[in-house]
Tab-separated table of C-alpha atoms and ligand atoms in Angstrom:
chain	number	residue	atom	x	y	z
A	1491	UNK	CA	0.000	0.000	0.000
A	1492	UNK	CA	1.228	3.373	-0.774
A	1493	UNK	CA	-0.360	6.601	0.206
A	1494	UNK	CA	1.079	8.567	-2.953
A	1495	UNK	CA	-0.144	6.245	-5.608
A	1496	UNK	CA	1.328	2.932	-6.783
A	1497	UNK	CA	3.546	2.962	-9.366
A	1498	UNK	CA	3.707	0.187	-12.054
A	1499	UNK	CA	5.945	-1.021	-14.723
A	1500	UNK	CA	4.564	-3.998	-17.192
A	1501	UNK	CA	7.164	-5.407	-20.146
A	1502	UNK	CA	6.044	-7.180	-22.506
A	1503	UNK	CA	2.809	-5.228	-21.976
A	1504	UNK	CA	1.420	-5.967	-24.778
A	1505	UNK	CA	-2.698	-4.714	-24.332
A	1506	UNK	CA	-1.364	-4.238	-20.615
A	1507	UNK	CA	-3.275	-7.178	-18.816
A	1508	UNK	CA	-1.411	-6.745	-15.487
A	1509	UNK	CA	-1.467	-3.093	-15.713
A	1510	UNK	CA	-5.572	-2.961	-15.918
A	1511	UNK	CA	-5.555	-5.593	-13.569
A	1512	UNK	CA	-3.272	-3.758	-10.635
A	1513	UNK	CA	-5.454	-0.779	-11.220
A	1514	UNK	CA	-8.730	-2.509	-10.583
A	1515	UNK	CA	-7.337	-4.339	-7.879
A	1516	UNK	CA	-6.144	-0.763	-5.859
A	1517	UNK	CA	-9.756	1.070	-7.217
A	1518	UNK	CA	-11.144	-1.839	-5.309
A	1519	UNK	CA	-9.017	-2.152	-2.085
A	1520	UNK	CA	-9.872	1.875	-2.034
A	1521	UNK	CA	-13.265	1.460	-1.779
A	1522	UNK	CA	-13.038	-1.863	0.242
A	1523	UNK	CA	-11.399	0.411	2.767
A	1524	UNK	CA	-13.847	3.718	2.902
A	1525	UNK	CA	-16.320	1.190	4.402
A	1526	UNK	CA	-13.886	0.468	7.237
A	1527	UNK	CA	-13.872	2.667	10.138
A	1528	UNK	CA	-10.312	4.031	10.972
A	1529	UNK	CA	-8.927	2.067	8.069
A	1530	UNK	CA	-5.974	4.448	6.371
A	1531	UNK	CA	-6.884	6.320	3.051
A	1532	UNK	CA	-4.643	4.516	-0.010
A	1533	UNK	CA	-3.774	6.234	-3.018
A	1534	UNK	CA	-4.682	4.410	-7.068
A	1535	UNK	CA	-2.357	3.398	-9.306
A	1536	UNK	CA	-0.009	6.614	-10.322
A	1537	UNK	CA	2.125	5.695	-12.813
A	1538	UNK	CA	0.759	2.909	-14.902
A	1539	UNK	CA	3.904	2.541	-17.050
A	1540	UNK	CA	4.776	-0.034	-19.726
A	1541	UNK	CA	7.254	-1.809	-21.888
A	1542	UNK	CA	6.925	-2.770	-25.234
A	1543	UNK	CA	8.074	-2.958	-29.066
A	1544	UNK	CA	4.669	-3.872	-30.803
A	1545	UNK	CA	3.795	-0.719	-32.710
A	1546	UNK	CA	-0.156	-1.005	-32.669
A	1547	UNK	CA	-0.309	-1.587	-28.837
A	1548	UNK	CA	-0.709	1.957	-27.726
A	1549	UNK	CA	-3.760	3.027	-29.875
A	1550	UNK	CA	-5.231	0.155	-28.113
A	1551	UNK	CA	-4.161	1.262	-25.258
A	1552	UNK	CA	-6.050	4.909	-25.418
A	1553	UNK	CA	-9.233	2.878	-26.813
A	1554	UNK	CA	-9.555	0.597	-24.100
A	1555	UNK	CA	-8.568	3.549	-21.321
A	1556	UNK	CA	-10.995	5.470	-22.852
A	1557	UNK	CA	-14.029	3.142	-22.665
A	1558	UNK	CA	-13.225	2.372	-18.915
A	1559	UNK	CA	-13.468	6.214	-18.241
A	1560	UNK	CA	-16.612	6.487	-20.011
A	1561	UNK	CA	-18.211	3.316	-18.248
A	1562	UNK	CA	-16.948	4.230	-14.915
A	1563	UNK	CA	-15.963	8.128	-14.641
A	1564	UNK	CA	-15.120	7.611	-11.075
A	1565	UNK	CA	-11.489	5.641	-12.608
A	1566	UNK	CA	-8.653	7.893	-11.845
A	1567	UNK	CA	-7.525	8.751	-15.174
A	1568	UNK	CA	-3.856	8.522	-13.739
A	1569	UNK	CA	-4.759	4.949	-13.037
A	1570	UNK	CA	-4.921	3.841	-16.906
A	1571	UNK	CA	-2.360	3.458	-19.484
A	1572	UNK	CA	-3.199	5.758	-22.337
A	1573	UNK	CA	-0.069	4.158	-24.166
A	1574	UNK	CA	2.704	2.534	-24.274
A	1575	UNK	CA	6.019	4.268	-22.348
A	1576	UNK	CA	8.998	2.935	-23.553
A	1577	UNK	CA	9.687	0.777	-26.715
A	1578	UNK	CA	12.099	-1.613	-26.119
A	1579	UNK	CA	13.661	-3.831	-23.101
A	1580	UNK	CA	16.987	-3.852	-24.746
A	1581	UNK	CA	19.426	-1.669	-23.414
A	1582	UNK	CA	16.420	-0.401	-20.339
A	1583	UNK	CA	17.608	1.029	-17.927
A	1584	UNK	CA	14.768	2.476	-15.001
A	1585	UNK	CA	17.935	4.288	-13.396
A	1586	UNK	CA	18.888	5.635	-17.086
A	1587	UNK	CA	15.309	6.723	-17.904
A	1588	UNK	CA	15.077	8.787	-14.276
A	1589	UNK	CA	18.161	10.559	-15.132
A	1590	UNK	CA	17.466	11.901	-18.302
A	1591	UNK	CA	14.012	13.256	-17.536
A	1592	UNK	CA	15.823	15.173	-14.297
A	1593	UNK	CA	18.395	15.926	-17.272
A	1594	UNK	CA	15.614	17.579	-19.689
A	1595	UNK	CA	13.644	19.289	-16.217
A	1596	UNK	CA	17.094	20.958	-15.155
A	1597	UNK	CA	17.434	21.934	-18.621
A	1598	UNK	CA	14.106	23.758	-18.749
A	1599	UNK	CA	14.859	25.163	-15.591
A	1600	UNK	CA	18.362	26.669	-16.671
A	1601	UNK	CA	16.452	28.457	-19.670
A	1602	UNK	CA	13.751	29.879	-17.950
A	1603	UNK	CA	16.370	31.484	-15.452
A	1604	UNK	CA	17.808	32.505	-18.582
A	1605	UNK	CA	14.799	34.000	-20.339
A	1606	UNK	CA	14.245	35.805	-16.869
A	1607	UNK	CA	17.564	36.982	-17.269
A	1608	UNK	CA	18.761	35.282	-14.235
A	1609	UNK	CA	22.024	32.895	-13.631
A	1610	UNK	CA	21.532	29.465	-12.156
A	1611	UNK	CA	24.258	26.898	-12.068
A	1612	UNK	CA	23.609	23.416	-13.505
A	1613	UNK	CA	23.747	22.120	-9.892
A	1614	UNK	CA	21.380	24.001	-8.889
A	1615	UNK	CA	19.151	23.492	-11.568
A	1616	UNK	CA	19.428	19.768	-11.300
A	1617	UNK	CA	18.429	20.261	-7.487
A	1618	UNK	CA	15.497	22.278	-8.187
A	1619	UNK	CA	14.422	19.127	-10.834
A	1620	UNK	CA	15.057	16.769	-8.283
A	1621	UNK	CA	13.204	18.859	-5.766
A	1622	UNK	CA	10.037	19.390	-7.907
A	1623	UNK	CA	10.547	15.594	-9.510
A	1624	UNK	CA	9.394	13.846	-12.834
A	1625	UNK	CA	6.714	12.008	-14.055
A	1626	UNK	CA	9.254	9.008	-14.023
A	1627	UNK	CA	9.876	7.097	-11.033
A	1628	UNK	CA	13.395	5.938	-10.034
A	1629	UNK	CA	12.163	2.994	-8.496
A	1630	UNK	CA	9.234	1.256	-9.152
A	1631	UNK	CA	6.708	-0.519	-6.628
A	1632	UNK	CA	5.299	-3.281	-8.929
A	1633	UNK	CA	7.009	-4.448	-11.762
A	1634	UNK	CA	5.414	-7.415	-13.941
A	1635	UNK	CA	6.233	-9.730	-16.830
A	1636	UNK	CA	2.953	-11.348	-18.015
A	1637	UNK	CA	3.115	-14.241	-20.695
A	1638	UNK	CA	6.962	-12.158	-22.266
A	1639	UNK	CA	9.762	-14.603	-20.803
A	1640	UNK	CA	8.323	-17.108	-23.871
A	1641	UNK	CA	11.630	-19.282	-24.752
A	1642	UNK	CA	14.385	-20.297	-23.196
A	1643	UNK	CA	16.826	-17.977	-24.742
A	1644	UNK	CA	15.357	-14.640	-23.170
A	1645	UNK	CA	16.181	-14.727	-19.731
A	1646	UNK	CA	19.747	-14.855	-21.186
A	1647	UNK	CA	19.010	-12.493	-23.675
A	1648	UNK	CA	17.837	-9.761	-21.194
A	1649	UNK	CA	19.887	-11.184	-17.704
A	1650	UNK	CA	21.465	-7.248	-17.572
A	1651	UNK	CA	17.955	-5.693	-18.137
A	1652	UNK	CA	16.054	-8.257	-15.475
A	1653	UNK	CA	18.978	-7.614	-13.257
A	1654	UNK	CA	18.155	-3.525	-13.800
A	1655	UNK	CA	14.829	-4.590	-13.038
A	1656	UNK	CA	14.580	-6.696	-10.032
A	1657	UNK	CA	17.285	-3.374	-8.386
A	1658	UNK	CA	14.635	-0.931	-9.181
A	1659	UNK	CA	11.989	-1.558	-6.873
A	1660	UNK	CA	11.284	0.483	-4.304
A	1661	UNK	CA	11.312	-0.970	-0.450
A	1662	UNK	CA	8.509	-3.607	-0.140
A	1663	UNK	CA	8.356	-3.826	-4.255
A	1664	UNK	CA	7.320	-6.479	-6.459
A	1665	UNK	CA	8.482	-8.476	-8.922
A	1666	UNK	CA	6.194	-10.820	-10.597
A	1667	UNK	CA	6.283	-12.898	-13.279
A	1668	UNK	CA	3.666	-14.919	-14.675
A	1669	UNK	CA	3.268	-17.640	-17.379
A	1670	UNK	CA	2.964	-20.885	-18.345
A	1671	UNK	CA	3.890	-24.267	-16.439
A	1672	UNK	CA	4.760	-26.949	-18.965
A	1673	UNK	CA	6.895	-27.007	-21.726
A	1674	UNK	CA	10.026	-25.027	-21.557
A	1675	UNK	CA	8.441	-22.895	-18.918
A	1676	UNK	CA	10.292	-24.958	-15.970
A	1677	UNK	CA	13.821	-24.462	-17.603
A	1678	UNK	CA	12.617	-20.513	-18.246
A	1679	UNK	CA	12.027	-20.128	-14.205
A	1680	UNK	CA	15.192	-21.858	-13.285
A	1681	UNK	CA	17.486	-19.496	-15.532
A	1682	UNK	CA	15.255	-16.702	-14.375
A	1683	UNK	CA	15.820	-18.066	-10.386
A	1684	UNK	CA	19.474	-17.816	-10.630
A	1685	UNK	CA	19.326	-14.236	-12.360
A	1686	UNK	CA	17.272	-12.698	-9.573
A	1687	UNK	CA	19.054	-14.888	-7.177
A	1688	UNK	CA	22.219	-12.016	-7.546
A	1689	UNK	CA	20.155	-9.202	-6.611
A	1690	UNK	CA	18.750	-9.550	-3.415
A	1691	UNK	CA	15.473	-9.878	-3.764
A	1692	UNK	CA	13.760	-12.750	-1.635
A	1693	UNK	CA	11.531	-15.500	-3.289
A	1694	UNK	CA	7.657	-14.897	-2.174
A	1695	UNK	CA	7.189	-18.332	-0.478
A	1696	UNK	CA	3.658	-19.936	-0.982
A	1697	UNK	CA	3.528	-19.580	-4.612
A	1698	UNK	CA	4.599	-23.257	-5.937
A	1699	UNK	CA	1.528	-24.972	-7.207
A	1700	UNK	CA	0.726	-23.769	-10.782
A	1701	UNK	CA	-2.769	-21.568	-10.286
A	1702	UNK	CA	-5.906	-22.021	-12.516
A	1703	UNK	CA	-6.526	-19.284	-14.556
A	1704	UNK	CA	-10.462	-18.009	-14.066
A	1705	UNK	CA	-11.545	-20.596	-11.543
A	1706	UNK	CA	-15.172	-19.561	-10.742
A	1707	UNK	CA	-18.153	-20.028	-13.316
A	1708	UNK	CA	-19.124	-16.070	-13.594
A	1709	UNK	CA	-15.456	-15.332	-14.686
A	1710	UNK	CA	-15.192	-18.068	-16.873
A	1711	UNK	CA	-19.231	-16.574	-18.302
A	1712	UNK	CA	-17.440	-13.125	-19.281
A	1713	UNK	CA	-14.275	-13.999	-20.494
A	1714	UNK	CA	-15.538	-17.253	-22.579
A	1715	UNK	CA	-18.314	-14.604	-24.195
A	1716	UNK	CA	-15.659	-11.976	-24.894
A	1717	UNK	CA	-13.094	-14.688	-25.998
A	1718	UNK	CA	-16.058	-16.036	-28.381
A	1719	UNK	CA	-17.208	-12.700	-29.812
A	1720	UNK	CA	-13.796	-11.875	-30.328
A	1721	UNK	CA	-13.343	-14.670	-32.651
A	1722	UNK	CA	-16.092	-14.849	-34.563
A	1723	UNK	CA	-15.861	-11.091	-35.315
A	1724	UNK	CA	-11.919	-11.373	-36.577
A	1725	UNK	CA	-13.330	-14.826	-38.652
A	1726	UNK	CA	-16.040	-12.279	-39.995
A	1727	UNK	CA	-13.470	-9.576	-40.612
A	1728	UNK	CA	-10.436	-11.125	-42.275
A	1729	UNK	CA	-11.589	-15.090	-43.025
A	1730	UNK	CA	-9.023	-15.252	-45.414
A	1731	UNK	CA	-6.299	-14.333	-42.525
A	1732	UNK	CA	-8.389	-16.030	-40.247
A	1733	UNK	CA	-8.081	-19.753	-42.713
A	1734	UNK	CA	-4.492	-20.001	-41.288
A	1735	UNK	CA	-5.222	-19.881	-37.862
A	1736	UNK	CA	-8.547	-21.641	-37.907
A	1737	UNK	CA	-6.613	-24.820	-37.803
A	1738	UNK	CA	-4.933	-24.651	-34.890
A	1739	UNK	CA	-7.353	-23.069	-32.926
A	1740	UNK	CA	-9.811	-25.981	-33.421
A	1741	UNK	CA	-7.040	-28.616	-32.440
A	1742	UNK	CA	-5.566	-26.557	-29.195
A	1743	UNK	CA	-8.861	-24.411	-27.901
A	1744	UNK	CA	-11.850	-25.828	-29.544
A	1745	UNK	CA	-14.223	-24.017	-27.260
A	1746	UNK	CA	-13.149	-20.935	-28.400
A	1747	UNK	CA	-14.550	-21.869	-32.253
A	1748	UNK	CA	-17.132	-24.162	-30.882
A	1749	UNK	CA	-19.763	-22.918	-28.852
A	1750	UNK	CA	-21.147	-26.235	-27.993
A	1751	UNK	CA	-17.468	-27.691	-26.712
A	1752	UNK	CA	-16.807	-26.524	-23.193
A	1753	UNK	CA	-14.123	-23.755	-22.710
A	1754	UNK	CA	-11.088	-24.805	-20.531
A	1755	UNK	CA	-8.866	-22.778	-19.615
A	1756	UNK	CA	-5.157	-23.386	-18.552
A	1757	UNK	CA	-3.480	-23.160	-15.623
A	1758	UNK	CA	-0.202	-21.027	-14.716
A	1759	UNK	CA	2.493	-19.918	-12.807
A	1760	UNK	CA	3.441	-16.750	-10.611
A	1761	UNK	CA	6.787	-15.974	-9.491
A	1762	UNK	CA	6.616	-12.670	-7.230
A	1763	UNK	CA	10.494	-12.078	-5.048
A	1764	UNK	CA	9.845	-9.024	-2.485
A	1765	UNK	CA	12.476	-6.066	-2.614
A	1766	UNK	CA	13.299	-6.080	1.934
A	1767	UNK	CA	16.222	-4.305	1.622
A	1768	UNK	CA	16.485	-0.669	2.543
A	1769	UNK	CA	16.429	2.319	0.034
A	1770	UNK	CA	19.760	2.301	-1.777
A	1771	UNK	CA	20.879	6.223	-2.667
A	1772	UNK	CA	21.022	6.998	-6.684
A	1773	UNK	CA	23.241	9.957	-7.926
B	2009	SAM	C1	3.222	-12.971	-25.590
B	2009	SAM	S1	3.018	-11.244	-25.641
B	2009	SAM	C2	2.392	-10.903	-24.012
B	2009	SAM	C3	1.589	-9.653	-23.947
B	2009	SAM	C4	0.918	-9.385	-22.585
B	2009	SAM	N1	1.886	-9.245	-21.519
B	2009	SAM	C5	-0.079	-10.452	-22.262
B	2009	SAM	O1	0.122	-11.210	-21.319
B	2009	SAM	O2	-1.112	-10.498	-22.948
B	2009	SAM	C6	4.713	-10.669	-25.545
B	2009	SAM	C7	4.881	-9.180	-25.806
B	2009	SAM	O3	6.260	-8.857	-25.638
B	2009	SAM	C8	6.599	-7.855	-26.592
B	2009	SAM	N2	8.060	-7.869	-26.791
B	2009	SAM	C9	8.822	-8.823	-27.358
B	2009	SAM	N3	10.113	-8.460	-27.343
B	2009	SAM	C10	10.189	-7.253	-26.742
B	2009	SAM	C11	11.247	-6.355	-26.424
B	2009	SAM	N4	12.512	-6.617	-26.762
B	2009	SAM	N5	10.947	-5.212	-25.786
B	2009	SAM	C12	9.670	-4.925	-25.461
B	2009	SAM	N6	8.627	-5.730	-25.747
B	2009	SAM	C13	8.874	-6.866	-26.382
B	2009	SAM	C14	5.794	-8.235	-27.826
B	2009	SAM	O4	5.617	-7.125	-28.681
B	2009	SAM	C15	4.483	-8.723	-27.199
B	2009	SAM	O5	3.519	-7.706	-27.120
């Protein structure tokens, strides 16, 4: 719980599952806790910040924000992604990202002095930044990886960037990754174990038995219709694109083509180390 808003960083985001999730889950807890007498005021999600290469993903993004505004005006528009933040894992950096916006804000700060025809040192300047802050955190308090760490090569692909990751949570933070449990998935978590392993972080105990995804009947109702709808309006819109795929859909998920075969839906896995060590200073 924070009292100045949660901040959130989802790679891989992708239509940002974990990020609408986390901010339904606080919008919740908030109201949950105005019926409680005494119970401390909590702040929504803050910075609802996001990771990822696909080009189309943030007009989604502002689409789906939108609707959830309209439907419930009562969502703190901080609380939504409107789009995607940053492009790319390789080469990211949280630290590297927090020092060039306090970079561009001193920079501002040094020409209005200027325009006022006033002198400021850069130090100073960078103070002031630092003392009136950015809109990007230099520590995170969730950070999640939802269905990205997909073969075995990318937790060796990205070991510096995880690394970056898993030291830029604040005190309390989360990491949490989530994904499948067969296949390659066990060999994924053990690389991934022995990354996070050299930074600190301890291993959320509890968490070992793979988890059913939408467990109760009235979840499985609304996602099964949306899944459904879904897929008989992209058959309806592209059946030519939609041939290839038709397939293997019927083979792996036939409830999702057939409305008369039961959905099931598959279990997985969360992984979620705890940051417990104190704050550690950044220049
Ligand atoms: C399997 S999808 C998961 C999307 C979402 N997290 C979910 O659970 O629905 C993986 C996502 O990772 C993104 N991705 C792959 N490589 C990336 C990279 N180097 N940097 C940022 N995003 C990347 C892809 O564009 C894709 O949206």
């Amino acid at each position: 719980m924070r009292r100045n808003g949660v901040s959130v960083l989802e790679v891989g985001a992708g239509p940002a599952p974990a990020l609408f999730a986390i901010s339904d889950f606080y919008d919740d807890l908030r109201a949950w806790l105005t019926s409680i007498e005494g119970a401390p005021a909590i702040s929504p999600v803050a910075v609802p910040h996001s990771i990822d290469r696909g080009a189309a993903w943030s007009s989604l993004l502002h689409e789906v924000s939108e609707m959830l505004m309209m439907r419930d005006p009562t969502h703190s528009v901080s609380a939504v992604p409107f789009r995607i933040t940053y492009n790319d894992l390789a080469g990211f950096s949280v630290a590297s990202q927090y020092q060039d916006a306090i970079r561009e804000k001193a920079w501002m700060i040094e020409n209005e002095f200027e325009r006022a025809g006033e002198d400021i040192s850069s130090e100073w300047a960078r103070k002031f930044a630092m003392e009136e802050g950015v809109n990007v955190p230099s520590r995170y308090d969730i950070i999640v990886l939802c269905n990205f760490l997909t073969n075995t090569s990318m937790p060796t692909n990205f070991e510096a960037e995880l690394k970056d990751l898993a030291q830029s949570l604040t005190p309390g933070g989360l990491l949490i990754v989530l994904g499948a449990t067969r296949g390659s998935y066990p060999r994924i978590y053990g690389r991934l174990h022995e990354i996070v392993a050299s930074t600190r972080l301890r291993l959320v105990d509890g968490l070992d038995d793979p988890i059913q995804a939408h467990e109760d009947t009235w979840t499985q109702n609304i996602v099964g219709a949306h899944l459904r709808a879904s897929v008989a309006f992209a058959s309806a819109a592209e059946p030519e694109q939609f041939a290839h795929v038709a397939g293997k859909l019927k083979k792996y998920a036939p409830g999702v083509v057939d409305p008369f075969v039961k959905l099931r839906f598959p279990e997985f896995r969360a992984l979620v180390w705890k940051n417990e060590w104190e704050s550690r200073r950044r220049g």
